[in-house]
GROMACS .gro file of C-alpha atoms in nm:
model
  375
    1MET     CA    1   1.395   0.470  -2.514
    2LYS     CA    2   1.394   0.738  -2.287
    3SER     CA    3   1.143   1.101  -2.295
    4LEU     CA    4   1.415   1.387  -2.282
    5THR     CA    5   1.166   1.599  -2.481
    6SER     CA    6   0.800   1.747  -2.384
    7LYS     CA    7   0.485   1.725  -2.552
    8ALA     CA    8   0.533   2.113  -2.579
    9PHE     CA    9   0.877   2.101  -2.743
   10VAL     CA   10   0.774   1.830  -2.987
   11GLN     CA   11   0.432   2.040  -3.053
   12PHE     CA   12   0.639   2.342  -3.163
   13ILE     CA   13   0.886   2.116  -3.402
   14LEU     CA   14   0.603   1.994  -3.563
   15ILE     CA   15   0.439   2.322  -3.640
   16GLN     CA   16   0.754   2.448  -3.753
   17PHE     CA   17   0.797   2.131  -3.989
   18CYS     CA   18   0.392   2.208  -4.108
   19TYR     CA   19   0.511   2.604  -4.202
   20ILE     CA   20   0.848   2.459  -4.352
   21TYR     CA   21   0.639   2.210  -4.592
   22SER     CA   22   0.358   2.405  -4.588
   23SER     CA   23   0.502   2.675  -4.865
   24THR     CA   24   0.648   2.321  -5.090
   25ASP     CA   25   0.474   2.191  -5.369
   26ASN     CA   26   0.632   1.799  -5.198
   27LEU     CA   27   0.262   1.684  -4.998
   28PHE     CA   28   0.419   1.355  -4.941
   29LEU     CA   29   0.720   1.471  -4.718
   30MET     CA   30   0.535   1.699  -4.597
   31LYS     CA   31   0.302   1.426  -4.454
   32GLN     CA   32   0.581   1.190  -4.387
   33THR     CA   33   0.766   1.402  -4.160
   34ILE     CA   34   0.432   1.504  -4.010
   35PHE     CA   35   0.376   1.122  -3.899
   36LEU     CA   36   0.719   1.086  -3.792
   37LEU     CA   37   0.679   1.309  -3.534
   38ILE     CA   38   0.329   1.247  -3.407
   39LEU     CA   39   0.484   0.865  -3.408
   40PHE     CA   40   0.765   1.049  -3.197
   41LEU     CA   41   0.551   1.228  -2.961
   42PHE     CA   42   0.325   0.884  -2.921
   43LEU     CA   43   0.634   0.698  -2.809
   44SER     CA   44   0.762   0.934  -2.568
   45GLY     CA   45   0.409   0.951  -2.411
   46CYS     CA   46   0.435   0.556  -2.356
   47SER     CA   47   0.814   0.526  -2.237
   48LYS     CA   48   0.771   0.820  -1.942
   49HIS     CA   49   0.764   0.578  -1.703
   50ASN     CA   50   0.989   0.332  -1.807
   51GLU     CA   51   1.318   0.589  -1.700
   52GLU     CA   52   1.544   0.472  -1.554
   53ALA     CA   53   1.264   0.244  -1.335
   54LYS     CA   54   1.441  -0.060  -1.145
   55ILE     CA   55   1.350  -0.287  -0.808
   56GLU     CA   56   1.617  -0.484  -0.673
   57ILE     CA   57   1.529  -0.729  -0.380
   58ALA     CA   58   1.673  -1.040  -0.187
   59ALA     CA   59   1.476  -1.249  -0.059
   60ASP     CA   60   1.565  -1.311   0.339
   61GLU     CA   61   1.652  -1.685   0.372
   62ALA     CA   62   1.512  -1.675   0.748
   63TYR     CA   63   1.132  -1.585   0.571
   64PRO     CA   64   0.836  -1.606   0.556
   65ARG     CA   65   0.771  -1.706   0.881
   66TRP     CA   66   0.392  -1.707   1.082
   67ILE     CA   67   0.331  -1.411   1.264
   68ILE     CA   68   0.296  -1.621   1.599
   69LYS     CA   69   0.451  -1.637   1.964
   70ASP     CA   70   0.333  -1.974   2.182
   71SER     CA   71  -0.028  -1.940   2.135
   72LEU     CA   72  -0.061  -1.556   2.132
   73HIS     CA   73  -0.086  -1.388   1.702
   74THR     CA   74  -0.258  -1.165   1.554
   75THR     CA   75  -0.544  -1.189   1.364
   76GLN     CA   76  -0.620  -1.078   0.967
   77THR     CA   77  -0.277  -0.815   0.962
   78SER     CA   78  -0.366  -0.562   0.733
   79GLY     CA   79  -0.114  -0.285   0.899
   80ILE     CA   80   0.268  -0.286   0.970
   81ALA     CA   81   0.496  -0.012   1.012
   82PHE     CA   82   0.846  -0.025   1.166
   83ILE     CA   83   0.903   0.204   1.480
   84GLY     CA   84   1.254   0.180   1.550
   85GLU     CA   85   1.529  -0.037   1.668
   86LYS     CA   86   1.684  -0.078   2.056
   87GLU     CA   87   1.943  -0.285   2.210
   88GLN     CA   88   1.923  -0.444   1.847
   89ILE     CA   89   1.539  -0.547   1.872
   90LYS     CA   90   1.393  -0.388   1.583
   91TYR     CA   91   1.041  -0.277   1.651
   92PHE     CA   92   0.655  -0.228   1.445
   93LEU     CA   93   0.300  -0.159   1.510
   94LEU     CA   94   0.084  -0.430   1.347
   95ALA     CA   95  -0.298  -0.323   1.257
   96ASP     CA   96  -0.567  -0.596   1.274
   97ASP     CA   97  -0.882  -0.595   1.051
   98ASN     CA   98  -1.078  -0.659   1.326
   99GLY     CA   99  -0.992  -0.359   1.551
  100VAL     CA  100  -0.678  -0.447   1.761
  101LEU     CA  101  -0.360  -0.300   1.743
  102HIS     CA  102  -0.016  -0.488   1.863
  103ARG     CA  103   0.336  -0.402   1.933
  104PHE     CA  104   0.536  -0.662   1.748
  105SER     CA  105   0.891  -0.658   1.771
  106ILE     CA  106   1.197  -0.942   1.598
  107GLU     CA  107   1.523  -1.004   1.822
  108SER     CA  108   1.811  -1.182   1.594
  109ASP     CA  109   1.605  -1.168   1.295
  110THR     CA  110   1.393  -1.473   1.381
  111LEU     CA  111   1.248  -1.452   1.785
  112PHE     CA  112   0.918  -1.278   1.758
  113GLU     CA  113   0.701  -1.093   2.086
  114LEU     CA  114   0.368  -0.941   2.062
  115LYS     CA  115   0.227  -0.715   2.291
  116LYS     CA  116  -0.144  -0.616   2.283
  117ILE     CA  117  -0.179  -0.241   2.186
  118ALA     CA  118  -0.477  -0.075   2.486
  119PHE     CA  119  -0.747   0.185   2.424
  120ASN     CA  120  -0.811   0.403   2.715
  121GLU     CA  121  -1.224   0.441   2.756
  122ASN     CA  122  -1.245   0.754   2.513
  123VAL     CA  123  -1.129   0.572   2.249
  124LYS     CA  124  -1.299   0.235   2.310
  125VAL     CA  125  -1.590   0.465   2.362
  126TYR     CA  126  -1.581   0.627   2.043
  127LEU     CA  127  -1.433   0.263   1.826
  128ASP     CA  128  -1.793   0.123   1.952
  129THR     CA  129  -1.965   0.361   1.738
  130PHE     CA  130  -1.849   0.192   1.415
  131PRO     CA  131  -1.985  -0.076   1.275
  132LYS     CA  132  -1.709  -0.277   1.269
  133PRO     CA  133  -1.349  -0.071   1.338
  134ASP     CA  134  -1.159  -0.253   1.017
  135PHE     CA  135  -0.824  -0.164   1.062
  136GLU     CA  136  -0.619  -0.165   0.778
  137GLU     CA  137  -0.278   0.065   0.596
  138ILE     CA  138  -0.032   0.172   0.976
  139SER     CA  139   0.239   0.388   0.978
  140PHE     CA  140   0.457   0.624   1.183
  141ASP     CA  141   0.622   0.952   1.096
  142LYS     CA  142   0.969   0.954   1.297
  143LYS     CA  143   0.990   1.330   1.266
  144ASN     CA  144   0.685   1.443   1.438
  145ASN     CA  145   0.618   1.132   1.615
  146LYS     CA  146   0.288   1.084   1.413
  147VAL     CA  147   0.081   0.754   1.427
  148PHE     CA  148  -0.155   0.750   1.109
  149LEU     CA  149  -0.421   0.514   1.070
  150SER     CA  150  -0.644   0.385   0.784
  151ILE     CA  151  -0.934   0.244   0.857
  152GLU     CA  152  -1.220   0.082   0.618
  153GLY     CA  153  -1.562   0.183   0.652
  154THR     CA  154  -1.765  -0.159   0.697
  155SER     CA  155  -2.151  -0.138   0.712
  156TYR     CA  156  -2.127  -0.428   0.922
  157GLY     CA  157  -2.030  -0.557   1.229
  158LYS     CA  158  -2.098  -0.649   1.590
  159ILE     CA  159  -2.347  -0.356   1.648
  160ASN     CA  160  -2.552  -0.414   1.268
  161PRO     CA  161  -2.497  -0.745   1.251
  162ALA     CA  162  -2.784  -0.743   0.974
  163ARG     CA  163  -2.610  -0.547   0.751
  164LYS     CA  164  -2.852  -0.248   0.689
  165GLU     CA  165  -2.735   0.014   0.496
  166ALA     CA  166  -2.477   0.288   0.705
  167ASN     CA  167  -2.241   0.559   0.562
  168VAL     CA  168  -1.958   0.369   0.571
  169LYS     CA  169  -1.759   0.740   0.474
  170TRP     CA  170  -1.859   0.827   0.779
  171TYR     CA  171  -1.657   0.544   0.926
  172ALA     CA  172  -1.417   0.552   0.632
  173GLY     CA  173  -1.008   0.753   0.646
  174ILE     CA  174  -0.711   0.845   0.807
  175TYR     CA  175  -0.696   0.916   1.187
  176GLU     CA  176  -0.373   1.009   1.354
  177LEU     CA  177  -0.302   0.791   1.720
  178GLN     CA  178  -0.192   0.941   2.004
  179PHE     CA  179  -0.034   0.728   2.284
  180LYS     CA  180   0.023   0.810   2.622
  181ASP     CA  181   0.274   1.036   2.753
  182ASP     CA  182   0.337   1.078   2.367
  183ASP     CA  183   0.547   0.725   2.452
  184LEU     CA  184   0.470   0.422   2.161
  185PHE     CA  185   0.653   0.174   2.402
  186SER     CA  186   0.334   0.315   2.684
  187ASP     CA  187   0.135   0.059   2.482
  188THR     CA  188  -0.218   0.297   2.568
  189ILE     CA  189  -0.404   0.471   2.291
  190VAL     CA  190  -0.533   0.793   2.465
  191SER     CA  191  -0.651   0.946   2.159
  192ILE     CA  192  -0.779   0.908   1.812
  193GLN     CA  193  -0.887   1.224   1.548
  194LYS     CA  194  -0.950   1.164   1.210
  195LEU     CA  195  -0.830   1.377   0.941
  196HIS     CA  196  -0.981   1.592   0.710
  197PHE     CA  197  -0.921   1.654   0.306
  198GLU     CA  198  -1.027   1.880   0.099
  199PRO     CA  199  -1.224   1.803  -0.156
  200GLU     CA  200  -1.360   1.552   0.078
  201GLU     CA  201  -1.657   1.497  -0.220
  202LYS     CA  202  -1.370   1.399  -0.440
  203PHE     CA  203  -1.124   1.161  -0.145
  204PHE     CA  204  -1.449   0.937  -0.079
  205GLU     CA  205  -1.556   0.947  -0.406
  206HIS     CA  206  -1.506   0.567  -0.451
  207VAL     CA  207  -1.520   0.461  -0.080
  208LYS     CA  208  -1.767   0.185  -0.013
  209SER     CA  209  -1.829  -0.069   0.252
  210ASN     CA  210  -1.522  -0.262   0.233
  211ILE     CA  211  -1.341  -0.052  -0.006
  212ALA     CA  212  -1.095   0.243   0.171
  213PHE     CA  213  -0.749   0.354   0.140
  214GLU     CA  214  -0.528  -0.008   0.229
  215GLY     CA  215  -0.215   0.196   0.084
  216PHE     CA  216  -0.150   0.547   0.335
  217THR     CA  217   0.210   0.687   0.344
  218PHE     CA  218   0.406   1.005   0.371
  219ASP     CA  219   0.655   1.180   0.349
  220ASP     CA  220   0.832   1.563   0.463
  221ASP     CA  221   0.570   1.748   0.208
  222TYR     CA  222   0.291   1.518   0.070
  223PHE     CA  223   0.037   1.213   0.210
  224TYR     CA  224  -0.041   0.981  -0.063
  225ALA     CA  225  -0.346   0.728   0.006
  226GLY     CA  226  -0.399   0.441  -0.230
  227LEU     CA  227  -0.770   0.345  -0.292
  228GLU     CA  228  -0.757  -0.052  -0.235
  229GLY     CA  229  -0.943  -0.058  -0.563
  230PHE     CA  230  -1.299  -0.054  -0.744
  231GLN     CA  231  -1.520  -0.396  -0.731
  232GLU     CA  232  -1.808  -0.488  -0.826
  233GLN     CA  233  -1.949  -0.823  -0.757
  234LYS     CA  234  -1.643  -0.934  -0.577
  235ILE     CA  235  -1.432  -0.911  -0.886
  236PHE     CA  236  -1.139  -0.583  -0.912
  237ALA     CA  237  -1.093  -0.390  -1.201
  238ASP     CA  238  -0.772  -0.319  -1.373
  239SER     CA  239  -0.697   0.034  -1.190
  240THR     CA  240  -0.724   0.210  -0.860
  241PHE     CA  241  -0.626   0.562  -0.764
  242ILE     CA  242  -0.340   0.765  -0.576
  243TYR     CA  243  -0.491   1.050  -0.397
  244ILE     CA  244  -0.153   1.306  -0.323
  245ILE     CA  245  -0.250   1.572  -0.059
  246ASN     CA  246  -0.058   1.830   0.036
  247ARG     CA  247   0.062   1.795   0.414
  248ALA     CA  248   0.039   2.171   0.508
  249THR     CA  249  -0.304   2.256   0.369
  250LYS     CA  250  -0.471   1.912   0.314
  251LYS     CA  251  -0.592   1.972   0.043
  252ILE     CA  252  -0.578   1.700  -0.263
  253ILE     CA  253  -0.328   1.826  -0.582
  254LYS     CA  254  -0.345   1.516  -0.737
  255GLN     CA  255  -0.511   1.202  -0.841
  256ILE     CA  256  -0.327   0.951  -1.018
  257ASN     CA  257  -0.543   0.663  -1.255
  258THR     CA  258  -0.311   0.330  -1.208
  259LYS     CA  259  -0.422   0.224  -1.550
  260GLU     CA  260  -0.138   0.284  -1.790
  261LEU     CA  261   0.125   0.163  -1.480
  262GLY     CA  262  -0.082  -0.189  -1.445
  263ILE     CA  263  -0.162  -0.219  -1.074
  264PHE     CA  264  -0.472  -0.346  -0.987
  265THR     CA  265  -0.532  -0.307  -0.612
  266ILE     CA  266  -0.267  -0.102  -0.329
  267CYS     CA  267  -0.313  -0.268  -0.016
  268GLY     CA  268   0.028  -0.099   0.133
  269LEU     CA  269   0.277   0.191   0.041
  270TYR     CA  270   0.518   0.316   0.176
  271SER     CA  271   0.755   0.658   0.120
  272PRO     CA  272   1.129   0.534   0.155
  273GLU     CA  273   1.188   0.903   0.032
  274ASN     CA  274   1.084   1.245  -0.087
  275LYS     CA  275   0.860   1.202  -0.382
  276THR     CA  276   0.921   0.782  -0.378
  277LEU     CA  277   0.674   0.575  -0.329
  278LEU     CA  278   0.654   0.135  -0.306
  279GLY     CA  279   0.361  -0.009  -0.247
  280ILE     CA  280   0.200  -0.325  -0.313
  281ASP     CA  281  -0.022  -0.471  -0.604
  282ARG     CA  282  -0.256  -0.729  -0.409
  283ASN     CA  283  -0.434  -0.869  -0.680
  284ASN     CA  284  -0.113  -0.927  -0.886
  285LYS     CA  285   0.160  -1.003  -0.612
  286LYS     CA  286   0.403  -0.713  -0.734
  287LEU     CA  287   0.557  -0.461  -0.488
  288PHE     CA  288   0.592  -0.138  -0.743
  289LYS     CA  289   0.819   0.151  -0.680
  290ILE     CA  290   0.699   0.502  -0.813
  291ASN     CA  291   0.912   0.817  -0.863
  292PHE     CA  292   0.776   1.176  -0.882
  293SER     CA  293   0.918   1.497  -1.049
  294ASP     CA  294   0.904   1.839  -0.874
  295GLN     CA  295   0.605   1.851  -1.031
  296MET     CA  296   0.416   1.484  -0.890
  297ASP     CA  297   0.422   1.391  -1.232
  298ILE     CA  298   0.526   1.020  -1.295
  299SER     CA  299   0.904   1.018  -1.365
  300SER     CA  300   0.977   0.646  -1.373
  301PHE     CA  301   0.816   0.344  -1.231
  302ALA     CA  302   0.909  -0.042  -1.228
  303PHE     CA  303   0.754  -0.364  -1.036
  304LYS     CA  304   0.855  -0.659  -0.919
  305GLU     CA  305   0.672  -0.995  -0.874
  306ILE     CA  306   0.660  -1.179  -0.543
  307LYS     CA  307   0.705  -1.484  -0.483
  308THR     CA  308   0.469  -1.604  -0.196
  309ARG     CA  309   0.558  -1.952  -0.032
  310VAL     CA  310   0.516  -2.140   0.256
  311PRO     CA  311   0.738  -2.118   0.569
  312ASN     CA  312   0.936  -2.393   0.566
  313TYR     CA  313   0.827  -2.586   0.259
  314PRO     CA  314   0.988  -2.329   0.012
  315ALA     CA  315   0.889  -2.563  -0.332
  316ILE     CA  316   0.526  -2.504  -0.215
  317GLY     CA  317   0.349  -2.243  -0.270
  318TYR     CA  318  -0.030  -2.121  -0.213
  319VAL     CA  319  -0.265  -1.868  -0.218
  320ALA     CA  320  -0.155  -1.512  -0.092
  321SER     CA  321  -0.279  -1.188   0.014
  322LEU     CA  322   0.011  -0.951   0.091
  323GLU     CA  323  -0.149  -0.621   0.242
  324SER     CA  324   0.098  -0.453   0.461
  325ILE     CA  325   0.482  -0.267   0.308
  326THR     CA  326   0.762  -0.123   0.582
  327MET     CA  327   1.070  -0.059   0.563
  328ASP     CA  328   1.346  -0.067   0.880
  329ASN     CA  329   1.672   0.146   0.924
  330ASP     CA  330   1.869  -0.149   0.768
  331ASN     CA  331   1.680  -0.098   0.413
  332ASN     CA  332   1.499  -0.447   0.492
  333ILE     CA  333   1.121  -0.441   0.387
  334TYR     CA  334   0.849  -0.637   0.527
  335MET     CA  335   0.504  -0.726   0.402
  336ILE     CA  336   0.252  -0.888   0.562
  337ASP     CA  337   0.040  -1.205   0.433
  338ASP     CA  338  -0.326  -1.141   0.560
  339PRO     CA  339  -0.497  -1.458   0.562
  340TRP     CA  340  -0.780  -1.450   0.291
  341THR     CA  341  -1.022  -1.677   0.480
  342THR     CA  342  -1.171  -1.858   0.105
  343TYR     CA  343  -0.827  -1.937   0.012
  344PHE     CA  344  -0.548  -1.941   0.212
  345VAL     CA  345  -0.606  -2.263   0.316
  346PRO     CA  346  -0.481  -2.503   0.083
  347ALA     CA  347  -0.653  -2.842  -0.017
  348PRO     CA  348  -0.586  -3.157   0.209
  349ASP     CA  349  -0.349  -3.315  -0.001
  350ILE     CA  350  -0.136  -3.034  -0.017
  351LEU     CA  351  -0.181  -3.015   0.369
  352ASN     CA  352  -0.085  -3.328   0.381
  353LYS     CA  353   0.276  -3.289   0.265
  354MET     CA  354   0.347  -3.037   0.570
  355ASP     CA  355   0.395  -3.106   0.939
  356LYS     CA  356   0.120  -3.081   1.185
  357LYS     CA  357   0.183  -2.772   1.320
  358THR     CA  358   0.179  -2.587   0.946
  359ALA     CA  359  -0.125  -2.713   0.869
  360GLU     CA  360  -0.304  -2.600   1.223
  361HIS     CA  361  -0.106  -2.233   1.202
  362PHE     CA  362  -0.284  -2.233   0.818
  363ASN     CA  363  -0.622  -2.355   0.966
  364ASN     CA  364  -0.651  -2.101   1.174
  365PHE     CA  365  -0.534  -1.858   0.936
  366ILE     CA  366  -0.188  -1.741   1.121
  367PRO     CA  367  -0.024  -1.438   0.950
  368ILE     CA  368   0.270  -1.461   0.746
  369ILE     CA  369   0.543  -1.262   0.700
  370TYR     CA  370   0.788  -1.206   0.444
  371LYS     CA  371   1.144  -0.985   0.425
  372PHE     CA  372   1.328  -0.878   0.206
  373LYS     CA  373   1.641  -0.713   0.132
  374LEU     CA  374   1.640  -0.350  -0.088
  375ASN     CA  375   1.950  -0.319  -0.311
   0.00000   0.00000   0.00000
């Protein structure tokens, strides 16, 4: 059922019926009318996110594929951003959770190239102050030629091997990167600046060590930051938050709890158009879509389960951790599996069914990329 009537209007009608029947002696009829109106109000509220919501995608037959070129590969890739196409070659930026960026290209749909991005001395010195420069989401604003990077605050790493307590909120957050000569193909980052959103205490309220914003995207008017989730004793809860931020003022205008949407985790966000989000719920293996009204309320919601398969072995599944999403100029969606080292490698009896190179890729935790056509 579509929600065509606002709560305020239904409440007005309810009051009118109460007034009409209060002047009669038909108490049963009045109670029945009130009950039906309350039931209608409840059903309207429950259905408000389902209006005309749908996602139609088709898996590319040439995918999934390993992100490797000869011996060069990425490690724990958590972010991907499409940055453009030149001479029929599609280019992307990749972000790894070990503090490394790559430029990644795809030619003829299957030929991969990787180029490591360098940091100038100032950026190196800055990142060296982090216990661990844990890169997550990366996104590219083509209109303004800006690159944004989400960094997770981790309280341990090369300068803090004892895992002593650290204020992870000093490090966690959203950063703006600048390439040399403002050219994404210069392959060198010359500046990194942290963005500050207000109220800051609200933005960082649920940030912890290894829990921050694994989803970040934008449209013309808003930033959208998705908290990975809530975790206790290494178990994730059944909901998380999406923060909607005014781009001009950098003030949070809305905080959305995803519980009623059934979204457990947010590990990638992309906005294909204004007031629309595509995202990944890693723990549920789902692609979700949210449309917002002009008032930035959720007007529709849909999701699609993603089936993860071993490259070249479509009949064999494995434990995947999809953690990034982007879209190219041809409506193709790309997702990357950031190998969860505890569960990524299949059991020996499953590995024995595969060729030697595939088994090596699993044992070396090579990330896997997926491609879908959005219809």
